[in-house]
mmCIF file of C-alpha atoms and ligand atoms in Angstrom:
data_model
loop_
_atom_site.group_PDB
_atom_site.id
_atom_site.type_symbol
_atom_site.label_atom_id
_atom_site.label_comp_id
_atom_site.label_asym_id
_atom_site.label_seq_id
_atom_site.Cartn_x
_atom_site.Cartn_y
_atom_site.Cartn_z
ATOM 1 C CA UNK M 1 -84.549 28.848 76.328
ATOM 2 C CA UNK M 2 -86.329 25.907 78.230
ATOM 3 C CA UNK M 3 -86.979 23.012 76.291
ATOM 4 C CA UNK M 4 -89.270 21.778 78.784
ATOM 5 C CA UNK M 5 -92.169 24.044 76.750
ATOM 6 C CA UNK M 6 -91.683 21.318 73.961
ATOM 7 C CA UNK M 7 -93.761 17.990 74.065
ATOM 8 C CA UNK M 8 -90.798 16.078 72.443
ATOM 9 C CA UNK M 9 -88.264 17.008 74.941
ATOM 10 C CA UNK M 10 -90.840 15.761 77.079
ATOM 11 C CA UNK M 11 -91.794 12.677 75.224
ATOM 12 C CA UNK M 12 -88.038 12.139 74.828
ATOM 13 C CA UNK M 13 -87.502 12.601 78.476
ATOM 14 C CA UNK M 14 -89.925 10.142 79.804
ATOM 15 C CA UNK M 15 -89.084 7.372 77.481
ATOM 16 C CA UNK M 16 -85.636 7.565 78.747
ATOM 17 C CA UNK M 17 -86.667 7.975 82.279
ATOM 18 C CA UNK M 18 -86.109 4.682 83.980
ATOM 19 C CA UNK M 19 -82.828 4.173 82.000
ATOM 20 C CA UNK M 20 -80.796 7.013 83.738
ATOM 21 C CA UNK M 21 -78.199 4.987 85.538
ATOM 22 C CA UNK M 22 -77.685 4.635 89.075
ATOM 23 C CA UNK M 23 -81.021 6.824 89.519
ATOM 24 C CA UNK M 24 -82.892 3.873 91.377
ATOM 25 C CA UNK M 25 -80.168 4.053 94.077
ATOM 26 C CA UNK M 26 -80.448 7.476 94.496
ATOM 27 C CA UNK M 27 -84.026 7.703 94.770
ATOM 28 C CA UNK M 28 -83.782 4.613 97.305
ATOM 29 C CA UNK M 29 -80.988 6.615 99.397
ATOM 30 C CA UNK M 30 -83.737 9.612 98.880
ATOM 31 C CA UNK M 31 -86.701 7.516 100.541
ATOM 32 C CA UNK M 32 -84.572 6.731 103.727
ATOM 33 C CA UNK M 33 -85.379 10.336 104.604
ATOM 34 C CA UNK M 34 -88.506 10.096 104.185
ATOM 35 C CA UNK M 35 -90.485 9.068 107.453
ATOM 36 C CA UNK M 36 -93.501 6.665 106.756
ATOM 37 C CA UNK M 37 -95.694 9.358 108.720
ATOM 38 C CA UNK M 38 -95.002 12.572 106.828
ATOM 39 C CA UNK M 39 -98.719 13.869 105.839
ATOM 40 C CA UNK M 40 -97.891 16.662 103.047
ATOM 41 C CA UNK M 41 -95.326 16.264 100.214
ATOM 42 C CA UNK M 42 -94.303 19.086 97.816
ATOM 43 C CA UNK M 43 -92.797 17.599 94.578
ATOM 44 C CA UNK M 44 -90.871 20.485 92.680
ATOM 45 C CA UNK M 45 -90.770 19.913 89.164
ATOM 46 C CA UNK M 46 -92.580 17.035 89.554
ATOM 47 C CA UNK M 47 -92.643 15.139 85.407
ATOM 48 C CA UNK M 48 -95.000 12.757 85.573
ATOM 49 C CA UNK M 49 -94.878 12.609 89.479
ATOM 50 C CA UNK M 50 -92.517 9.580 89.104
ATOM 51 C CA UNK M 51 -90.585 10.729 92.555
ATOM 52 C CA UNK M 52 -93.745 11.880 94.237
ATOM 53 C CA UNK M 53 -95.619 8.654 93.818
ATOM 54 C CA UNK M 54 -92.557 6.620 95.486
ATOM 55 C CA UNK M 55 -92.660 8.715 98.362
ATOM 56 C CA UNK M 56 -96.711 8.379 98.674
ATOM 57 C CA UNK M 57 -96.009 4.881 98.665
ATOM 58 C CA UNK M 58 -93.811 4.942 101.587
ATOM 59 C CA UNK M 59 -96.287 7.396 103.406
ATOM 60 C CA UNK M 60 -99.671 6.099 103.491
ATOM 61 C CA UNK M 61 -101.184 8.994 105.409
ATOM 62 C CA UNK M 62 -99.192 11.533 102.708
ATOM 63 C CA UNK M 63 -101.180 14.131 100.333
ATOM 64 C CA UNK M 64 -98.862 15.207 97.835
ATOM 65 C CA UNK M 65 -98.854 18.170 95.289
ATOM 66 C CA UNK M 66 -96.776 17.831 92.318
ATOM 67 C CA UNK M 67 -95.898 20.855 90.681
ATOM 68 C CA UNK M 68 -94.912 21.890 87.163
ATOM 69 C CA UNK M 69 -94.643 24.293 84.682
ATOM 70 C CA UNK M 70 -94.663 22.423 81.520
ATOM 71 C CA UNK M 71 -97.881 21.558 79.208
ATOM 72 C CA UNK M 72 -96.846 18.021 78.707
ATOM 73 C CA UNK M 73 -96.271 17.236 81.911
ATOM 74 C CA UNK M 74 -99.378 18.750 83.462
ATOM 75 C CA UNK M 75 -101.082 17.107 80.837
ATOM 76 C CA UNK M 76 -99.338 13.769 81.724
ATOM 77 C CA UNK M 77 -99.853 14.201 85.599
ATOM 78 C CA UNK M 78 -104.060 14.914 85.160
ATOM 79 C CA UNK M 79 -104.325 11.748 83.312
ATOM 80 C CA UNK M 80 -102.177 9.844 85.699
ATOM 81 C CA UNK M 81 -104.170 10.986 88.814
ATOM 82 C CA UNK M 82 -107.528 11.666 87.758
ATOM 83 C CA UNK M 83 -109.745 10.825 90.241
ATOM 84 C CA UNK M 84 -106.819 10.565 92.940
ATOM 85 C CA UNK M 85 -108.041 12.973 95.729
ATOM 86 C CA UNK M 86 -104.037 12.337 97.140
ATOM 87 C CA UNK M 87 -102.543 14.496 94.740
ATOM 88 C CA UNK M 88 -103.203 18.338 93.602
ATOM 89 C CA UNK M 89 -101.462 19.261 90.308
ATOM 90 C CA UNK M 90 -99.874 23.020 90.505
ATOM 91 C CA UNK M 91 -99.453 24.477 87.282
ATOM 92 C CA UNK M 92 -96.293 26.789 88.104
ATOM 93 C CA UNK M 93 -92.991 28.231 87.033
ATOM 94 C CA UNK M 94 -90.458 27.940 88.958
ATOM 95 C CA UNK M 95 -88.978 31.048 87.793
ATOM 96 C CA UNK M 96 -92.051 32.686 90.190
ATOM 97 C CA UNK M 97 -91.840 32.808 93.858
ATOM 98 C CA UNK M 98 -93.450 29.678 95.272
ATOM 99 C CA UNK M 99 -96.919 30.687 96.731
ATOM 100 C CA UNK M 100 -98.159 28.603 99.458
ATOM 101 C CA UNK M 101 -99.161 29.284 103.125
ATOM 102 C CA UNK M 102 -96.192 29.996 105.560
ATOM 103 C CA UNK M 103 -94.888 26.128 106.710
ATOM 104 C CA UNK M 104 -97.415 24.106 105.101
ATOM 105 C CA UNK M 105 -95.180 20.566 104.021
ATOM 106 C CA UNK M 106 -93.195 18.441 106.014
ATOM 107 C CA UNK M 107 -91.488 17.193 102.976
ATOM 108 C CA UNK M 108 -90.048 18.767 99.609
ATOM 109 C CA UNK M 109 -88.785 16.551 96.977
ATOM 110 C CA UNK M 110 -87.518 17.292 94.108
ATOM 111 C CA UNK M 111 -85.375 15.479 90.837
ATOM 112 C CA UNK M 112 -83.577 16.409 88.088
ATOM 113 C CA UNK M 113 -85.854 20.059 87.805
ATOM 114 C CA UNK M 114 -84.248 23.078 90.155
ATOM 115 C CA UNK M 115 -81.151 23.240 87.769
ATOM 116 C CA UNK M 116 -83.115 24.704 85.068
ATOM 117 C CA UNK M 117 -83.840 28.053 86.468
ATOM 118 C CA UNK M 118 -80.720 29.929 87.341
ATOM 119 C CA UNK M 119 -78.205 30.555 90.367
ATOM 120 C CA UNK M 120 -80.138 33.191 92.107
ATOM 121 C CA UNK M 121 -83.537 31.946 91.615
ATOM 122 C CA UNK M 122 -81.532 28.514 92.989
ATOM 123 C CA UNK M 123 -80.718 30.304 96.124
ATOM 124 C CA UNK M 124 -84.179 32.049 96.330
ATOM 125 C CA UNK M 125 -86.262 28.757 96.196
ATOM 126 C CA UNK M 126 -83.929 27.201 98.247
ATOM 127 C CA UNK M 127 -85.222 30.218 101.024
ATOM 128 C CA UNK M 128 -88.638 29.575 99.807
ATOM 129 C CA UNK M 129 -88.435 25.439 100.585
ATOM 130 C CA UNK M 130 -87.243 26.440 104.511
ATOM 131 C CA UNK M 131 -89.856 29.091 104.457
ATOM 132 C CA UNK M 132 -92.530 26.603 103.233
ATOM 133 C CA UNK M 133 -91.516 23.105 105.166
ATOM 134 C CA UNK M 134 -92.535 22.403 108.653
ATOM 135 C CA UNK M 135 -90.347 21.955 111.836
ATOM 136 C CA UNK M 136 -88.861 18.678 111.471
ATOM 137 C CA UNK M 137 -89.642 18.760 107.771
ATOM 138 C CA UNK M 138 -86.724 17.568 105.268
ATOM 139 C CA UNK M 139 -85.938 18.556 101.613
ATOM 140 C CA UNK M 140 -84.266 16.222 99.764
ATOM 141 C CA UNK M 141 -83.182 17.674 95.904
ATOM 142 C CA UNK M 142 -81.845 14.509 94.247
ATOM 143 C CA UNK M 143 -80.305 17.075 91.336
ATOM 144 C CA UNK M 144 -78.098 17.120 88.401
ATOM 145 C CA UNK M 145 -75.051 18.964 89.546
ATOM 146 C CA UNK M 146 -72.011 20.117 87.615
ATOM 147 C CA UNK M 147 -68.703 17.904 87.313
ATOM 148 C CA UNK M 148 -65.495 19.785 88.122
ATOM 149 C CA UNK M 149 -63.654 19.143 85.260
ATOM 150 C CA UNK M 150 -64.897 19.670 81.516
ATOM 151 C CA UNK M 151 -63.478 15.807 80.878
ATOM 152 C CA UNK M 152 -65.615 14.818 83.779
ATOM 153 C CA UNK M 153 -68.740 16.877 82.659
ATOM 154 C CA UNK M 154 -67.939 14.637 78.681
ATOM 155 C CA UNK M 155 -68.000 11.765 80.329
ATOM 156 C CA UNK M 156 -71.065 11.681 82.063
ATOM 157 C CA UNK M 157 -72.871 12.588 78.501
ATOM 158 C CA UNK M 158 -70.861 9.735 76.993
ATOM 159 C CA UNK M 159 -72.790 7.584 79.611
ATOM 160 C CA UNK M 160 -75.961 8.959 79.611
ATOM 161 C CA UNK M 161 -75.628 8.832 75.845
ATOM 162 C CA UNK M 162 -77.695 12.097 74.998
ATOM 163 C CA UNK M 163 -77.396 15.522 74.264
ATOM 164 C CA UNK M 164 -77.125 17.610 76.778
ATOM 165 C CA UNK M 165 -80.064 19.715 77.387
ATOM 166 C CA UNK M 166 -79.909 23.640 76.476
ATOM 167 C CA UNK M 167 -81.934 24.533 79.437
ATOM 168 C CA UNK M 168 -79.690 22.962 81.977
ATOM 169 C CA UNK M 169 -77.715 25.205 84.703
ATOM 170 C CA UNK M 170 -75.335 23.253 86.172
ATOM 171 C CA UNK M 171 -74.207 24.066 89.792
ATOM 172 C CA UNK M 172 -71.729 22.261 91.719
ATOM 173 C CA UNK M 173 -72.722 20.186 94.854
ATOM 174 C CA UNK M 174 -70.601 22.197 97.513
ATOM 175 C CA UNK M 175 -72.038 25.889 96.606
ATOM 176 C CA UNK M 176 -75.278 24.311 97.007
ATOM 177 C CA UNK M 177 -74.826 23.112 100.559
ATOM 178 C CA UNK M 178 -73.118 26.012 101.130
ATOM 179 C CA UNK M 179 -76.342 27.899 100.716
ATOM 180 C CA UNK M 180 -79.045 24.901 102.585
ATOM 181 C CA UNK M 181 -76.559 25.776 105.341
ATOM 182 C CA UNK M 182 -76.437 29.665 104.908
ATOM 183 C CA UNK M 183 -80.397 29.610 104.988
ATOM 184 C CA UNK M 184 -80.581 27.940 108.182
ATOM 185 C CA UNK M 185 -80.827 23.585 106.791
ATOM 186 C CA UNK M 186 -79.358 21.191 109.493
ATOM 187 C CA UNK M 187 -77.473 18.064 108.835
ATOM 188 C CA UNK M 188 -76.806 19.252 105.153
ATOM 189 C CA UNK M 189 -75.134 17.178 103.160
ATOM 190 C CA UNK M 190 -74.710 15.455 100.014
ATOM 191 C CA UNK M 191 -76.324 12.026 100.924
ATOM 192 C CA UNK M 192 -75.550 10.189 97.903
ATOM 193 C CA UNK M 193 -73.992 11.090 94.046
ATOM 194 C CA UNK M 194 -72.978 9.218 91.209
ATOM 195 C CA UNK M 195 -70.963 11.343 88.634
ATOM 196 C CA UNK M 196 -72.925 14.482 87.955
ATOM 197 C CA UNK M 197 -76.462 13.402 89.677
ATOM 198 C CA UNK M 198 -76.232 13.774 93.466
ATOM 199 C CA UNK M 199 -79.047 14.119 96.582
ATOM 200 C CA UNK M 200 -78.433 17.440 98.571
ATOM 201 C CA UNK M 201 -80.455 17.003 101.707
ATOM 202 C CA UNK M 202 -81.461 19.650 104.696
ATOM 203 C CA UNK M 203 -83.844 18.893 107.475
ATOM 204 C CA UNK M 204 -85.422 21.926 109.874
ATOM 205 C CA UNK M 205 -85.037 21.233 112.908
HETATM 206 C C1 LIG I 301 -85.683 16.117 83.947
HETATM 207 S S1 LIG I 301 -87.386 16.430 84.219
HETATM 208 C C2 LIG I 301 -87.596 15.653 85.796
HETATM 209 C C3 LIG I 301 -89.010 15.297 86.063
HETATM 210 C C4 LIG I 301 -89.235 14.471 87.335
HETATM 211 N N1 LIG I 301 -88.925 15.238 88.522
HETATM 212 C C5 LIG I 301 -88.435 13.215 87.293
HETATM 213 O O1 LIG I 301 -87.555 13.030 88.120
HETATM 214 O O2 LIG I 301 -88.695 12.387 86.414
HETATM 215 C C6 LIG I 301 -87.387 18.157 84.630
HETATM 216 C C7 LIG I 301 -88.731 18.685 85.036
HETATM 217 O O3 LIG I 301 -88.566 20.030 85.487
HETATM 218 C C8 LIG I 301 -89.617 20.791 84.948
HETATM 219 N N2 LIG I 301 -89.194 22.196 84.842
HETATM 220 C C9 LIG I 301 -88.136 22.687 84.158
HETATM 221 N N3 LIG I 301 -88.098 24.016 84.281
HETATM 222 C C10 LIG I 301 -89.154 24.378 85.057
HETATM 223 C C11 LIG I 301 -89.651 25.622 85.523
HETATM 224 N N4 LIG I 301 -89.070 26.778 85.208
HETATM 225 N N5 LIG I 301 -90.762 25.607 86.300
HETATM 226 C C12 LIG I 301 -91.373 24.443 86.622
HETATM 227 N N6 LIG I 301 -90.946 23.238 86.212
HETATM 228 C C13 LIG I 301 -89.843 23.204 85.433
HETATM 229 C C14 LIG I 301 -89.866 20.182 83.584
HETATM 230 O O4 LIG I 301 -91.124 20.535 83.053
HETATM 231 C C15 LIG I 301 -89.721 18.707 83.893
HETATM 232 O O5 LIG I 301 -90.934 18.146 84.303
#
């Protein structure tokens, strides 16, 4: 079940948004990878394009498509950018192969969204991204990862002071490198983490 179908969970989401802790320094360590003159930026599971208008604002020359499956959020995004000719809203699961021209971004982006489908489809849009960005191009998945220990995994929820959401699939951070480097990523690594949020990053060279 993904709760993401459900306007409260979104509601809920948003209005807790900004309050995740230690997110601001992960999106800041996220932007460093960014170069000023990228021109097309894929946002994968996009919200309300929160990540995806950070990174426009670092790249002034940047189109960006923000891409989601849920009604909320799509509904949330077309307010947000209506009459912005910068941004294209795709209406897509992520569950479905990504569907875009061979090599057409220079960046992917992506928070807190991949770990809702599961494992394989994880490692399939992971071949999808390389498939999809550009030489040079970077993808930078600031994600929520697993914790190693159950105590560890408590914790973080104690922090966060939520629920935990059904829909989540947690993966841990070195399986997921394991695979950007498998599928062909350079300079893969985990670039920054707090607890159970972490940025995986792979560039093609
Ligand atoms: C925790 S929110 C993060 C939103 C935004 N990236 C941010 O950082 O604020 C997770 C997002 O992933 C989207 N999502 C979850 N499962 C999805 C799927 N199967 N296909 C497309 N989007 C999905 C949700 O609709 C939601 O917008």
């Amino acid at each position: 079940m993904n709760d993401w179908s459900s306007t409260e969970h979104v509601l809920s989401y948003l209005r807790r948004a900004d309050k995740i802790p230690h997110r601001t320094e992960g999106e800041s360590v996220l932007l460093e990878e960014i170069k000023p003159d990228s021109k097309r930026i894929l946002d994968i599971g996009s919200g309300n394009g929160r990540l995806l208008d950070l990174c426009l604002m670092k790249c002034p020359a940047a189109s960006g498509v923000a891409l989601d499956f849920s009604s909320a959020m799509l509904e949330q995004l077309r307010e947000k950018y209506k009459g912005e000719n910068r941004v294209t809203i795709v209406e897509h699961d992520l569950n479905d192969p990504l569907e875009f021209e061979v090599e057409s971004f220079d960046v992917v982006i992506s928070s807190f969204a991949i770990h809702h489908v599961d494992d394989d489809r994880k490692y399939k849009l992971y071949e999808e991204i390389w498939n999809i960005l550009e030489k040079d191009g970077v993808f930078c998945n600031l994600e929520h990862v697993s914790s190693p220990t159950e105590n560890l995994h408590k914790k973080f929820f104690e922090i966060l002071d939520v629920d935990e959401d059904d829909s989540n699939i947690l993966l841990d951070v070195e399986t997921q490198l394991k695979w950007l480097n498998a599928i062909g990523f350079s300079d893969v690594d985990c670039y920054w983490k707090w607890r159970e949020l972490a940025l995986l990053v792979g560039k093609k060279y």
